[in-house]
CSV table of C-alpha atoms and ligand atoms in Angstrom, one decimal:
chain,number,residue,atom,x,y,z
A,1,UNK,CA,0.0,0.0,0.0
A,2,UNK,CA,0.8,3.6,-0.7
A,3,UNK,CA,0.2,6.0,2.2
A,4,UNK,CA,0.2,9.9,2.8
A,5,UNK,CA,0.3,11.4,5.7
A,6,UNK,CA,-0.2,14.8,7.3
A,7,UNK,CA,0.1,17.2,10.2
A,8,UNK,CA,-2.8,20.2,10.3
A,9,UNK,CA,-4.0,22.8,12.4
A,10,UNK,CA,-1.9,24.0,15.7
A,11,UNK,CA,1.3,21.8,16.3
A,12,UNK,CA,1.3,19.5,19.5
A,13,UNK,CA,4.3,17.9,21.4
A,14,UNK,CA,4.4,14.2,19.8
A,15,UNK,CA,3.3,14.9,16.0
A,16,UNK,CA,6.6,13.4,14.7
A,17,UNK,CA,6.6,10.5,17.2
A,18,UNK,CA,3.5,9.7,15.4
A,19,UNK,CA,4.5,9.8,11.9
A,20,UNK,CA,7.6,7.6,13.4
A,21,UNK,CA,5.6,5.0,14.7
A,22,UNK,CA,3.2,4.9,11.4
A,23,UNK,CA,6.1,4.9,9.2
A,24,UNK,CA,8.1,2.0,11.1
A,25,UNK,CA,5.1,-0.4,11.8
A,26,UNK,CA,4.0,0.4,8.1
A,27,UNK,CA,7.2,-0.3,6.5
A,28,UNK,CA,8.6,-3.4,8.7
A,29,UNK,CA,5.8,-4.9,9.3
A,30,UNK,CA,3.4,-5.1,6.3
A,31,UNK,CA,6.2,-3.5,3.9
A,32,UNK,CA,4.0,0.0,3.1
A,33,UNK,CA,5.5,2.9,1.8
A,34,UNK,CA,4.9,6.7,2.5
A,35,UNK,CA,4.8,10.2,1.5
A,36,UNK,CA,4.4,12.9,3.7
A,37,UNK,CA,2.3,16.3,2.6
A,38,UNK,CA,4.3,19.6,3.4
A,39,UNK,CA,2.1,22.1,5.5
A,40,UNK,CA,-1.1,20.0,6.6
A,41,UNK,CA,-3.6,20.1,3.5
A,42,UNK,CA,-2.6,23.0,2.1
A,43,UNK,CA,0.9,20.7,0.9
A,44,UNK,CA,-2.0,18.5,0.0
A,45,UNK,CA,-3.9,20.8,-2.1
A,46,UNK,CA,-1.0,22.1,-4.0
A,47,UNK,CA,0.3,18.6,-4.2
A,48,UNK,CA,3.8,19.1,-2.4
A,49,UNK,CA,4.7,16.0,-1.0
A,50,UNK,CA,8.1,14.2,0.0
A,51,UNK,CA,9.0,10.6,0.6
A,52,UNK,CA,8.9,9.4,4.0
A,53,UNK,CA,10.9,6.8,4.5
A,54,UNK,CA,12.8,4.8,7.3
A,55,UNK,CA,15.6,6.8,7.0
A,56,UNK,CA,13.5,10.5,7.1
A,57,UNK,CA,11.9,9.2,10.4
A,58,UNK,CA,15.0,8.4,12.0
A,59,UNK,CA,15.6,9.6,15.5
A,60,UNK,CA,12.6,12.4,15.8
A,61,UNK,CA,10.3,10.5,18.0
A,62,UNK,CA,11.5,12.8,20.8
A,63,UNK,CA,11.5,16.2,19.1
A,64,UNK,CA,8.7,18.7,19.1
A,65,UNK,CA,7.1,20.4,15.9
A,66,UNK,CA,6.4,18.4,12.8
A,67,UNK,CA,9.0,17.3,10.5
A,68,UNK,CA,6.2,18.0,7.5
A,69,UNK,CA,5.1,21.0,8.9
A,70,UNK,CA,1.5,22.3,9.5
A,71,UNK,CA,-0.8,24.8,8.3
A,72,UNK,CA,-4.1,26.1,9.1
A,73,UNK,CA,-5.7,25.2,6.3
A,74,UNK,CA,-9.3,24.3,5.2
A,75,UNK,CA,-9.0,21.6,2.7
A,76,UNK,CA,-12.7,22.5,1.2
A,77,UNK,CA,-11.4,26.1,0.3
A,78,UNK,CA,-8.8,25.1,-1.8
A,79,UNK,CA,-10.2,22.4,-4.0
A,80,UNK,CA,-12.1,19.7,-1.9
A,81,UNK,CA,-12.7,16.7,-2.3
A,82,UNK,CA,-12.4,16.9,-6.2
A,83,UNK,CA,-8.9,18.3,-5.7
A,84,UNK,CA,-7.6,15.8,-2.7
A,85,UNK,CA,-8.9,12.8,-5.1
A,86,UNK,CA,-6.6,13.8,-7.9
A,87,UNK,CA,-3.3,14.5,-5.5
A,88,UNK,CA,-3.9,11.2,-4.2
A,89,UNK,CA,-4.5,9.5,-7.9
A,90,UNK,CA,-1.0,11.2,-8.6
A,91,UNK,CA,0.9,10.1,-5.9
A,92,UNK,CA,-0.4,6.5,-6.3
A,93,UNK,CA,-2.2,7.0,-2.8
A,94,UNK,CA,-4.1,4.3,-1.5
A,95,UNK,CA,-5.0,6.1,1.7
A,96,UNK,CA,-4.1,9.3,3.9
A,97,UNK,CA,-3.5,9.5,7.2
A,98,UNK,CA,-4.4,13.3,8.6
A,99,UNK,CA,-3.2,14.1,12.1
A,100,UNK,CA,-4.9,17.1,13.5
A,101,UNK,CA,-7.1,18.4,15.7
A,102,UNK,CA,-11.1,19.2,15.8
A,103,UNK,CA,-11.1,21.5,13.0
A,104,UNK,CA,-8.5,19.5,11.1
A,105,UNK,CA,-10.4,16.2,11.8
A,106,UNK,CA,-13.5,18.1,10.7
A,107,UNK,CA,-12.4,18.3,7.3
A,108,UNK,CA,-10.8,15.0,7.0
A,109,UNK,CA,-14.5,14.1,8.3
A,110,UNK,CA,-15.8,15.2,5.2
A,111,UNK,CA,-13.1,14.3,2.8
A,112,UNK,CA,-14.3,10.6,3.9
A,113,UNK,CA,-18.0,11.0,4.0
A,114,UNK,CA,-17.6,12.4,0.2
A,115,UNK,CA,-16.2,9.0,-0.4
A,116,UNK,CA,-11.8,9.4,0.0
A,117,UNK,CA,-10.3,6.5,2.1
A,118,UNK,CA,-9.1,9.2,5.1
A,119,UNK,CA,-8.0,8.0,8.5
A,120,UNK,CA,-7.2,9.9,11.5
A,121,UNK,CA,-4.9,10.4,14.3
A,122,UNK,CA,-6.3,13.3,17.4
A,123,UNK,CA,-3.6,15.8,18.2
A,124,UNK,CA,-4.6,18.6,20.5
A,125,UNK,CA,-3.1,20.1,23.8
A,126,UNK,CA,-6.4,21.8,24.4
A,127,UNK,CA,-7.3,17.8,25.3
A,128,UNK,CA,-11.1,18.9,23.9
A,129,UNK,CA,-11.5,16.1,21.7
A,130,UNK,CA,-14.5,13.9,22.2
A,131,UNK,CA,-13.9,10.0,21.9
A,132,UNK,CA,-10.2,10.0,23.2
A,133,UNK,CA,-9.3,10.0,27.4
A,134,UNK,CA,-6.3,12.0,26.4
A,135,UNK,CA,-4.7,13.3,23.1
A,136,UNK,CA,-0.9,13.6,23.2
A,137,UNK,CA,0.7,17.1,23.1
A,138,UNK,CA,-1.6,17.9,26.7
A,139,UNK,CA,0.6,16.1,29.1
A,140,UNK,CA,3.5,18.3,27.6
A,141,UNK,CA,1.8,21.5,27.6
A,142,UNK,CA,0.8,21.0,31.1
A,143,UNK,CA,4.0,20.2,32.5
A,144,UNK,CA,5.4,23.5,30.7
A,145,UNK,CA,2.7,25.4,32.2
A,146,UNK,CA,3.1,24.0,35.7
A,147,UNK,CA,6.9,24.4,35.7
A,148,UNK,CA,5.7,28.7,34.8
A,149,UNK,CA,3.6,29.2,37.6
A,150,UNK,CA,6.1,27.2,40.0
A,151,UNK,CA,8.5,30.2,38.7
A,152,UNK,CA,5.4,32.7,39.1
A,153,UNK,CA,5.0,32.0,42.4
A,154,UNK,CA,8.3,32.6,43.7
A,155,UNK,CA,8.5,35.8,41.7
A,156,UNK,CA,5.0,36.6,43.4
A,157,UNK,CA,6.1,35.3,46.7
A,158,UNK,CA,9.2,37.8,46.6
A,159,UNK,CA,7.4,40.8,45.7
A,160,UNK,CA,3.4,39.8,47.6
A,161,UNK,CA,1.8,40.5,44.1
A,162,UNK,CA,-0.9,38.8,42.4
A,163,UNK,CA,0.2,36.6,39.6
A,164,UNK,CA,-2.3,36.1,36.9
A,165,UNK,CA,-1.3,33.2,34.3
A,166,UNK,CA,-3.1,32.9,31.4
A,167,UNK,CA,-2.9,29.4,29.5
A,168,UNK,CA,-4.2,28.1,25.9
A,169,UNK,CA,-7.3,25.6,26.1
A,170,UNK,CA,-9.6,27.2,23.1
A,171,UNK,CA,-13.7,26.4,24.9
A,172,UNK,CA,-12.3,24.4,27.3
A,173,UNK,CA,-10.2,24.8,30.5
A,174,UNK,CA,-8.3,21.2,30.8
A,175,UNK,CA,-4.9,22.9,30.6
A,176,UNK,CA,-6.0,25.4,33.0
A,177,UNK,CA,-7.6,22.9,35.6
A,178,UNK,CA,-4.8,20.7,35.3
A,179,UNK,CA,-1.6,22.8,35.2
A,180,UNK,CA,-3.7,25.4,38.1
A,181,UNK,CA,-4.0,22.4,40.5
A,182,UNK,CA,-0.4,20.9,39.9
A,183,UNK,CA,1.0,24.5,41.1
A,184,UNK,CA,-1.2,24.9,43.2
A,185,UNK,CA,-3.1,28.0,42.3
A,186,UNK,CA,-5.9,30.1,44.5
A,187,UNK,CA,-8.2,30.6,41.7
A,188,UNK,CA,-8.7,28.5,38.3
A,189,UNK,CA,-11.0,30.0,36.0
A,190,UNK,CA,-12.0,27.9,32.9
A,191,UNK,CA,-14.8,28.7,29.8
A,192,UNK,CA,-17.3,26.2,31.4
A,193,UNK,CA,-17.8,28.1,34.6
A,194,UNK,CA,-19.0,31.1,34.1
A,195,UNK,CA,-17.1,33.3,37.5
A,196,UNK,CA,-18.4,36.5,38.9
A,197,UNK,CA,-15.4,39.1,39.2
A,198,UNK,CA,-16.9,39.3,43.5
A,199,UNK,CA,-16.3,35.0,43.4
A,200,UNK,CA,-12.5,36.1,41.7
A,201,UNK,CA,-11.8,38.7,44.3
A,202,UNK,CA,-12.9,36.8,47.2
A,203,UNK,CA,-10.8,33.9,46.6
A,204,UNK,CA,-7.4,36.1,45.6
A,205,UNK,CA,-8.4,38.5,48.9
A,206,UNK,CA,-8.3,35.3,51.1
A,207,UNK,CA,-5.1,33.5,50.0
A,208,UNK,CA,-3.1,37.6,50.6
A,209,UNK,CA,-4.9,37.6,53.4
A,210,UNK,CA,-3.0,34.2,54.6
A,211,UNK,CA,-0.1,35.9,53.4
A,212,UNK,CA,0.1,34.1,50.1
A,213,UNK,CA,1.1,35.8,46.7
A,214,UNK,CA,-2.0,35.0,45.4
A,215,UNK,CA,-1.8,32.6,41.5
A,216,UNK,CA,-4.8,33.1,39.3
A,217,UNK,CA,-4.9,30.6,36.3
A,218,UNK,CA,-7.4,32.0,33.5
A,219,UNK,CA,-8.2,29.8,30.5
A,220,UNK,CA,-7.8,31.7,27.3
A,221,UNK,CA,-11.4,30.7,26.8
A,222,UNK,CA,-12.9,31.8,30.2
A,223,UNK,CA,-15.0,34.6,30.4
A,224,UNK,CA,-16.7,36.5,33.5
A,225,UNK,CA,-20.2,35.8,33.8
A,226,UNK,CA,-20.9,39.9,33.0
A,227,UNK,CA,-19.1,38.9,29.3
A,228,UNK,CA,-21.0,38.0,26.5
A,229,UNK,CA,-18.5,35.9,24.5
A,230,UNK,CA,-14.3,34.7,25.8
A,231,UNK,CA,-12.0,37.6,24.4
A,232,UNK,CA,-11.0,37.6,21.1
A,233,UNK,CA,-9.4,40.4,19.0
A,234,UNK,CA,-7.6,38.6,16.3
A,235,UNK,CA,-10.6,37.4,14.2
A,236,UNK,CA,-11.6,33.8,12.9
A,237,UNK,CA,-9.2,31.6,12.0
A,238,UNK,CA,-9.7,28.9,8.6
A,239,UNK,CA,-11.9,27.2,10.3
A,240,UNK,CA,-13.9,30.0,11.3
A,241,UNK,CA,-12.8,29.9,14.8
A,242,UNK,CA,-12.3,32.9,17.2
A,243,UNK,CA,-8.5,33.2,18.1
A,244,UNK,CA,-8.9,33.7,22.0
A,245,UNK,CA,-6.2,35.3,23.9
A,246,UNK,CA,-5.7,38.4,26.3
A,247,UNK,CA,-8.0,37.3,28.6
A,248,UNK,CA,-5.5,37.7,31.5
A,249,UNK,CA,-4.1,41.3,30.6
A,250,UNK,CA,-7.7,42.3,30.9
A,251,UNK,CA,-8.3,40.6,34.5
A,252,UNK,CA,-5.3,41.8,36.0
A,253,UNK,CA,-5.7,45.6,36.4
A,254,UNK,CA,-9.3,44.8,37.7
A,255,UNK,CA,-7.8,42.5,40.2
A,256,UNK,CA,-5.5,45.6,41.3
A,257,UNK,CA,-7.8,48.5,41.4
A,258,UNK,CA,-10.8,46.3,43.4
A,259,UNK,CA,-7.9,44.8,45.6
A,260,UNK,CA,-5.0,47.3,46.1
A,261,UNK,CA,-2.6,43.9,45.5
A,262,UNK,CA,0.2,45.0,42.9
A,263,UNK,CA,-1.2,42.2,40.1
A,264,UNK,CA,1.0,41.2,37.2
A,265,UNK,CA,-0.5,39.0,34.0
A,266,UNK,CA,1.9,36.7,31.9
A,267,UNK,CA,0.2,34.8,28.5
A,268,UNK,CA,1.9,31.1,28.0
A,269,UNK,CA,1.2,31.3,24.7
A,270,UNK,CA,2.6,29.2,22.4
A,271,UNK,CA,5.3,27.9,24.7
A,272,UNK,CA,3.0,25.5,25.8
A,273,UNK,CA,3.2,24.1,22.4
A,274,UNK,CA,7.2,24.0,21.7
A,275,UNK,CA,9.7,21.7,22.7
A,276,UNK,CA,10.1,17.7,22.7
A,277,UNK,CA,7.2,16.4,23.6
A,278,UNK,CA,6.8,14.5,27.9
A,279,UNK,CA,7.5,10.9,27.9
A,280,UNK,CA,3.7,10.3,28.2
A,281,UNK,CA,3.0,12.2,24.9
A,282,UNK,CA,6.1,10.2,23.3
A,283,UNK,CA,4.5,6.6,23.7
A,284,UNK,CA,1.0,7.8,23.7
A,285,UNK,CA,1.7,9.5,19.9
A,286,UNK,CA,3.8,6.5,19.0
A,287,UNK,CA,1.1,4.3,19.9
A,288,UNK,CA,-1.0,6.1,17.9
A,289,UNK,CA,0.7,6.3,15.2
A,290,UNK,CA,1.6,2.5,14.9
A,291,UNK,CA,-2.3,1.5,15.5
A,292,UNK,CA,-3.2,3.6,13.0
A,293,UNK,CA,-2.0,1.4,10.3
A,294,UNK,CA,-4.4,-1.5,11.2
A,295,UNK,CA,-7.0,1.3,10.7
A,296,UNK,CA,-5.7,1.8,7.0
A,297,UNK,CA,-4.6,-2.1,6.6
A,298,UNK,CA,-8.6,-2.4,7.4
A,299,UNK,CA,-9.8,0.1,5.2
A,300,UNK,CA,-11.7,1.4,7.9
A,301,UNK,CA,-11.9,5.0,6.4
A,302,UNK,CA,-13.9,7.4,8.4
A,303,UNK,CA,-12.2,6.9,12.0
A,304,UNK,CA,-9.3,7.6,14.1
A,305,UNK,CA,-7.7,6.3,17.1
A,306,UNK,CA,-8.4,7.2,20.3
A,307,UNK,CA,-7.1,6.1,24.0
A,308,UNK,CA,-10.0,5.1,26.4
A,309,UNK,CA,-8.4,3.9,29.6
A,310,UNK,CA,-5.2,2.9,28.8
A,311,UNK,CA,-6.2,0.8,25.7
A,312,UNK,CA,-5.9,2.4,22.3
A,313,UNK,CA,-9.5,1.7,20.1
A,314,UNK,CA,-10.7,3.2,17.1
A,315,UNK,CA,-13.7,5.8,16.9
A,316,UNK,CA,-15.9,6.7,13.9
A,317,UNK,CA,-15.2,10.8,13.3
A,318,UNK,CA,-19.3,10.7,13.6
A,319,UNK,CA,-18.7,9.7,17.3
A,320,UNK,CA,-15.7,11.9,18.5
A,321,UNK,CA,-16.2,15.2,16.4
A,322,UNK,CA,-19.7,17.9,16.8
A,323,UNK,CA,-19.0,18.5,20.5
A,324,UNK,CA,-16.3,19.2,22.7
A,325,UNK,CA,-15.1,17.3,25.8
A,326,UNK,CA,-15.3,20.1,28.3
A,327,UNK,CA,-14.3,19.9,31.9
A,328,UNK,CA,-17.0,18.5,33.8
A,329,UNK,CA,-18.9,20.2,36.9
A,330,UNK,CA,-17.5,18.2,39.4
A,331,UNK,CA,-14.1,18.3,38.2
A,332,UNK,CA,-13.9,21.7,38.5
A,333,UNK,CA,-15.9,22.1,42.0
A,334,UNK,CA,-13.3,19.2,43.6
A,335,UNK,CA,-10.7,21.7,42.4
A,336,UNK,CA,-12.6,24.6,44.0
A,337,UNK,CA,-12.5,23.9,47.2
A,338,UNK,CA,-8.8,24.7,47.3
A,339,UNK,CA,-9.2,27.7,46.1
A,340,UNK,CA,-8.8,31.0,48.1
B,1,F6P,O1,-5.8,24.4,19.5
B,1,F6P,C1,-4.5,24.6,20.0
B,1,F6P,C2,-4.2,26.1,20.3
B,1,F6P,O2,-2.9,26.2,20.8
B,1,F6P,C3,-5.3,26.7,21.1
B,1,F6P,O3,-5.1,26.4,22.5
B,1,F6P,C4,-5.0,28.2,20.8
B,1,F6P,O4,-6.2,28.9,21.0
B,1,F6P,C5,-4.7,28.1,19.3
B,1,F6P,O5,-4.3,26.8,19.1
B,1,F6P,C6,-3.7,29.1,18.9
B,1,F6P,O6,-3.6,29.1,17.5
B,1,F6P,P1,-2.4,29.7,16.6
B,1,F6P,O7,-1.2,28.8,16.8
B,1,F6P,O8,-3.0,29.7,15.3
B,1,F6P,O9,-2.2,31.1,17.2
């Protein structure tokens, strides 16, 4: 068989350790061979493709970014299915693997329902995908984002300020909930609990009270419950997405003129996305990536893998894409009562 691959949408910690483990399993095992597309499905579109063999995939299970690079790119804008069936007829394709994320998955969705034989592979470190426990890039941009507010805090300690850290997430607030508790933080605040700025000032007055610095963690997504929408000034990305972001600049003077606490904001950003990817996202992507191949080996076009427990399965995009896993209610009140 004759494979393609690609990476699309925001890069996670573990995409190349994924097109590792495809590329080994597929070649050793049931003698495959591969090409990847350069720049997610826009190096689809315009047909720009190299040859991924053994020797390409050598020694990048344990480096962050993608080897093939990624773009934002929305497949149906730039050809469709129409287009994607003749790069595949050129390159001899029998398949295509696309790694992304819910948007990305989205479109390789629909490339399959329109009848292309698409499989895919969940990458997010928002961890919002439906249908998988965990997708790998998360446990990395966690432990980045822990290891910043561990730094925030002493900073904070030093000078008794209020540190505000705001992390990525998109709608949903598992980065925040997760990296928040690790550090330790007085106040999480994540997109699916709406927080009154009174609920916000009572918990950072009570941990300077105690004579803490106080740590507020603020999902990019989060918005107070006197906001209509999250905060977004940098329009709609391909997929018609807001880009979120800023949310924490906005919170932090607030903090200071309700409180009188000197209150500083740092965004993560995209730091949470760079770098070689945890040991957890390693094997987790490289698992991925090798089970993948039974999926395209089966002809099973239509679904990805996904982790549920600790086995890997395979999930129908139907049944993992359309809504988001968000953080449930009682995750986030079992958090809560350390707050303040
Ligand atoms: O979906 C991953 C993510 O990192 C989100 O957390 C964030 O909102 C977005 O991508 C940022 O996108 P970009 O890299 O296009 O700025």
């Amino acid at each position: 068989m004759r494979i393609g691959i690609l990476t699309s949408g925001g890069d996670a910690p573990g995409l190349n350790a994924v097109i590792r483990g495809a590329v080994l399993k597929g070649t050793r095992v049931h003698g495959h061979e591969f090409v990847g597309f350069i720049g997610g499905y826009k190096g689809l579109c315009d047909s720009e493709a190299i040859p991924l063999a053994r020797n390409e995939v050598k020694g990048i299970g344990n480096t962050g970014g993608t080897i093939l690079g990624t773009s934002r790119t929305n497949p149906f804008e730039h050809g469709g299915a129409p287009r994607v069936r003749e790069v595949l007829d050129e390159h001899r394709l029998d398949s295509l693997i696309a790694i992304g994320g819910e948007g990305s998955l989205a479109a390789a969705k629909e490339l399959s329902d329109l009848g292309l034989p698409v499989v895919g592979v969940p990458k997010t470190v928002d961890n919002d995908l439906n249908g998988t426990d965990y997708t790998f890039g998360f446990d990395t941009a966690v432990g980045i984002a822990t290891e910043a507010m561990d730094r925030l805090r002493t900073t904070g300690d030093s000078h008794s300020r209020c540190m505000v850290a705001e992390v990525m997430g998109r709608h949903v607030g598992w980065i925040a909930l997760h990296s928040g508790m690790a550090a330790g933080a007085h106040a999480i605040l994540i997109p699916e609990r709406r927080t009154s700025m009174d609920e916000l000032l009572h918990w950072v007055r009570s941990a300077h009270d105690r004579g803490r610095a106080p740590l507020v963690v603020v999902a990019e997504g989060f918005a107070l419950d006197t906001m209509d929408d999250a905060h977004s000034e940098r329009g709609l990305d391909a997929f018609g997405r807001p880009r979120l972001g800023g949310i924490g600049e906005k919170l932090a003077p607030l903090i200071e003129e309700a409180t009188g606490i000197e209150t500083r904001a740092t965004t993560l950003g995209h730091i949470q996305r760079g770098g070689t990817p945890s040991a957890f996202d390693r094997v987790l992507a490289t698992r991925f990536g090798m089970n993948v191949i039974d999926l395209v080996n089966a002809g099973k076009w239509g679904h990805m893998v996904a982790l549920r427990g600790t086995e890997i399965q395979t999930v129908a995009f139907s049944a993992a894409l359309g809504t988001l896993k968000t953080v449930p209610p009682e995750r986030y009140e079992a958090a809560a009562m350390l707050f303040g």
